Coordinates of C-alpha atoms in Angstrom, one line a residue:
P1 CA 0.0 -0.3 -0.1
I2 CA 2.9 2.3 0.9
V3 CA 4.3 2.0 -2.6
I4 CA 1.1 2.4 -4.7
L5 CA 0.1 5.6 -2.3
V6 CA 4.0 7.2 -3.4
G7 CA 3.0 6.0 -7.2
F8 CA -0.2 7.8 -6.6
V9 CA 1.2 11.1 -5.3
T10 CA 3.8 11.1 -8.1
L11 CA 1.5 10.4 -11.0
I12 CA -1.4 13.6 -9.2
V13 CA 2.2 15.7 -8.7
F14 CA 3.5 15.0 -13.0
K15 CA 0.3 14.5 -14.5
R16 CA -2.4 16.2 -12.6
E17 CA -5.3 14.3 -14.5
L18 CA -8.7 14.4 -12.8
H19 CA -9.6 10.8 -13.3
T20 CA -6.1 9.8 -11.1
I21 CA -7.4 12.1 -8.6
S22 CA -10.9 10.6 -8.4
F23 CA -8.7 7.2 -8.2
F24 CA -7.0 8.4 -5.1
G25 CA -10.0 9.9 -3.6
G26 CA -11.3 6.7 -4.0
L27 CA -8.5 4.7 -2.3
V28 CA -8.4 7.8 0.5
L29 CA -12.6 6.6 0.9
N30 CA -12.1 3.1 1.1
E31 CA -9.3 3.7 4.1
G32 CA -11.9 5.7 5.8
V33 CA -14.6 3.1 5.3
N34 CA -12.1 0.7 6.7
W35 CA -11.5 2.3 10.1
L36 CA -15.1 2.9 10.5
L37 CA -15.7 -0.8 10.1
K38 CA -13.0 -1.3 12.2
H39 CA -14.2 0.6 15.1
I40 CA -17.9 -0.5 15.0
L41 CA -16.9 -4.1 15.0
R42 CA -14.2 -4.1 17.3
E43 CA -12.8 -7.8 16.3
P44 CA -9.8 -8.4 17.9
R45 CA -6.5 -9.4 15.9
P46 CA -5.6 -13.1 15.9
C47 CA -2.0 -12.7 18.2
E48 CA -3.0 -9.3 19.6
G49 CA -0.5 -7.5 21.6
A50 CA 2.2 -9.6 19.7
H51 CA 3.1 -6.9 17.1
A52 CA 4.2 -3.4 18.3
T53 CA 3.5 -1.5 15.0
L54 CA -0.3 -1.7 14.8
T55 CA -1.8 1.9 14.8
T56 CA -5.3 -0.2 15.6
E57 CA -6.0 -3.7 17.7
Y58 CA -8.8 -4.6 15.8
G59 CA -8.5 -6.5 12.9
M60 CA -11.9 -6.6 10.8
P61 CA -12.0 -6.0 8.5
S62 CA -8.1 -6.2 6.9
S63 CA -7.3 -2.8 6.2
H64 CA -4.3 -4.2 3.5
S65 CA -6.6 -6.7 1.8
Q66 CA -9.3 -3.9 1.2
F67 CA -6.6 -1.6 0.1
I68 CA -5.3 -3.7 -2.4
W69 CA -8.5 -5.6 -3.3
F70 CA -10.1 -2.2 -4.1
F71 CA -6.9 -0.9 -6.4
V72 CA -7.0 -4.1 -8.4
V73 CA -10.6 -3.9 -8.7
Y74 CA -10.7 -0.7 -9.6
F75 CA -7.6 -0.7 -12.2
F76 CA -9.2 -4.1 -13.5
L77 CA -12.4 -2.2 -14.7
F78 CA -10.2 1.2 -15.9
L79 CA -8.2 -1.2 -17.8
Y80 CA -10.7 -3.2 -19.3
L81 CA -13.4 -0.2 -19.6
R82 CA -12.1 2.9 -19.9
M83 CA -9.2 2.4 -21.7
H84 CA -10.3 1.8 -25.2
Q85 CA -8.4 0.3 -28.4
T86 CA -7.7 2.7 -30.7
N87 CA -4.2 1.7 -32.8
N88 CA -4.2 -1.8 -34.7
A89 CA -2.1 -3.6 -32.1
R90 CA -5.2 -5.7 -30.8
C91 CA -3.0 -8.9 -30.1
V92 CA -0.2 -6.8 -28.3
E93 CA -2.8 -4.5 -26.5
L94 CA -5.0 -7.3 -25.3
L95 CA -1.8 -9.4 -24.2
W96 CA -0.1 -6.7 -22.0
R97 CA -3.5 -6.2 -20.3
H98 CA -3.7 -9.9 -19.9
I99 CA -0.3 -9.6 -18.3
L100 CA -0.9 -6.8 -16.0
S101 CA -4.1 -8.1 -14.9
I102 CA -2.7 -11.8 -13.6
T103 CA 0.6 -9.8 -11.8
L104 CA -1.8 -7.5 -10.2
L105 CA -4.2 -10.5 -9.2
G106 CA -0.9 -12.0 -7.6
V107 CA 0.2 -9.1 -6.0
A108 CA -3.5 -9.0 -4.3
F109 CA -3.4 -13.0 -3.0
S110 CA -0.1 -12.3 -2.0
V111 CA -0.8 -9.0 0.0
S112 CA -3.8 -11.0 1.3
Y113 CA -2.3 -14.2 2.6
S114 CA 0.4 -12.8 4.1
R115 CA -1.8 -11.0 6.3
V116 CA -2.6 -14.3 7.2
Y117 CA 0.7 -15.6 7.5
L118 CA 2.2 -13.2 9.5
L119 CA -0.7 -13.5 12.0
Y120 CA -1.8 -10.4 11.5
H121 CA -5.7 -11.0 11.1
T122 CA -7.7 -14.4 10.3
W123 CA -8.7 -15.8 6.9
S124 CA -12.2 -14.2 7.5
Q125 CA -10.9 -10.8 8.2
V126 CA -9.3 -11.0 5.1
F127 CA -12.0 -12.6 3.1
Y128 CA -14.1 -9.6 3.9
G129 CA -11.5 -6.8 3.9
G130 CA -11.6 -8.2 0.4
V131 CA -14.8 -8.1 -0.5
T132 CA -15.5 -4.5 1.1
G133 CA -12.6 -3.1 -1.0
S134 CA -13.6 -4.4 -4.3
T135 CA -17.2 -3.5 -3.7
I136 CA -16.4 -0.2 -2.8
G137 CA -14.0 -0.1 -6.2
V138 CA -16.7 -1.2 -8.2
V139 CA -19.1 1.3 -6.6
W140 CA -16.5 4.3 -6.7
F141 CA -15.6 3.5 -10.6
F142 CA -19.3 3.8 -11.4
F143 CA -19.6 6.9 -10.2
T144 CA -16.7 8.4 -11.5
Q145 CA -17.8 7.4 -14.6
E146 CA -21.2 8.2 -14.7
V147 CA -21.6 11.3 -12.3
L148 CA -18.1 12.6 -12.2
T149 CA -16.5 12.3 -15.6
P150 CA -19.0 14.2 -16.7
L151 CA -18.5 16.8 -14.7
F152 CA -14.6 16.7 -15.2
P153 CA -14.6 19.2 -17.9
K154 CA -16.0 22.2 -16.0
M155 CA -13.6 21.6 -13.3
A156 CA -10.9 21.5 -15.5
A157 CA -12.1 25.2 -16.9
W158 CA -11.9 26.4 -13.2
P159 CA -9.4 29.1 -12.6
I160 CA -7.8 26.9 -9.7
S161 CA -7.5 23.9 -11.9
E162 CA -6.1 26.0 -14.9
F163 CA -3.4 27.5 -12.0
F164 CA -2.0 24.1 -10.8
L165 CA -2.6 22.8 -14.7
V166 CA -4.9 20.1 -13.6
R167 CA -6.4 18.7 -16.9
D168 CA -9.4 16.0 -18.1
T169 CA -8.5 13.6 -20.5
S170 CA -11.5 11.6 -20.0
L171 CA -12.8 12.3 -23.9
I172 CA -9.4 10.3 -24.8
P173 CA -9.9 6.5 -25.5
N174 CA -6.6 5.4 -24.6
I175 CA -4.1 8.1 -23.1
L176 CA -1.2 5.9 -23.3
W177 CA -1.4 6.1 -27.6
F178 CA -2.2 9.6 -27.1
E179 CA 0.6 11.1 -25.3
Y180 CA 2.9 8.9 -27.1
T181 CA 2.1 10.0 -30.3
V182 CA 2.0 13.6 -29.3
T183 CA 5.4 13.0 -27.9
R184 CA 6.8 11.8 -30.9
S185 CA 4.7 14.2 -33.2
E186 CA 6.3 17.1 -31.4
A187 CA 9.6 15.6 -31.1
R188 CA 10.0 15.4 -34.9
N189 CA 8.8 19.3 -35.5
R190 CA 11.6 20.5 -32.6
Q191 CA 14.0 18.6 -34.6
R192 CA 12.9 19.6 -38.0
K193 CA 13.1 23.4 -36.9
L194 CA 16.4 22.8 -35.1
G195 CA 17.4 21.8 -38.4
T196 CA 16.6 24.2 -39.9
K197 CA 18.3 26.6 -38.1
L198 CA 21.3 24.8 -38.1
Q199 CA 21.7 24.7 -42.0

C-alpha cells in the first residue's frame, strides 16, 4: 500500500489528471470506511499485542486486503472499460492487459495471504476486507464514470485547476497511445525546426 500511495502522489504531481485524482480519492474513502468498520465491529486480531507497530488492535476487516482489492478491482475496470483500443496492435494490446491483470491478481493474493501468514489477521478478516474493497472499487469506478466524468470538463476549466495545470483526459480513449503519438510528433517537429536553424 505504501508503494501504491507514493506512486499515486507522484502521478498526481506530474500528471495532474482528474481521473487519477478521483482514483486516489476513492482509495482515501476506502481507508476511511475500513477505519469506521474496524471501530464498529471491534474484532480483535489473532495475536493481539504480538505486533508492536500496529496502529489499531482491531482486525476486522483487514485494511491491507481491503486496500489492495480496491486498487486491483478499480484498475481492472479502468483497464478494460475506460482504456479503449485505438491503434491496430489489437493482439499486443490485449496481451499486455492480460499480463498486467494476472500480475495484479498475484500481488493481491500475495498481500492477502501475507496478512494471515504473519498473524496480523484471520482468514475471515482478510476475506471480508477483500470483499469490502472490491465492492467499494466497483461502486467508486461507476460513480466516477457516470457522475464525476461528465463534470470533469467544468472542473478542468476552474481558475484553480488552470493555475495548477489540472487537466481532463476523459474524452481520450487511450491516453497512453495519445501521449505517445503527440510526444513523438512534437519531438519530430522540434528536430526539423532545429535542423533548419542549423543549416
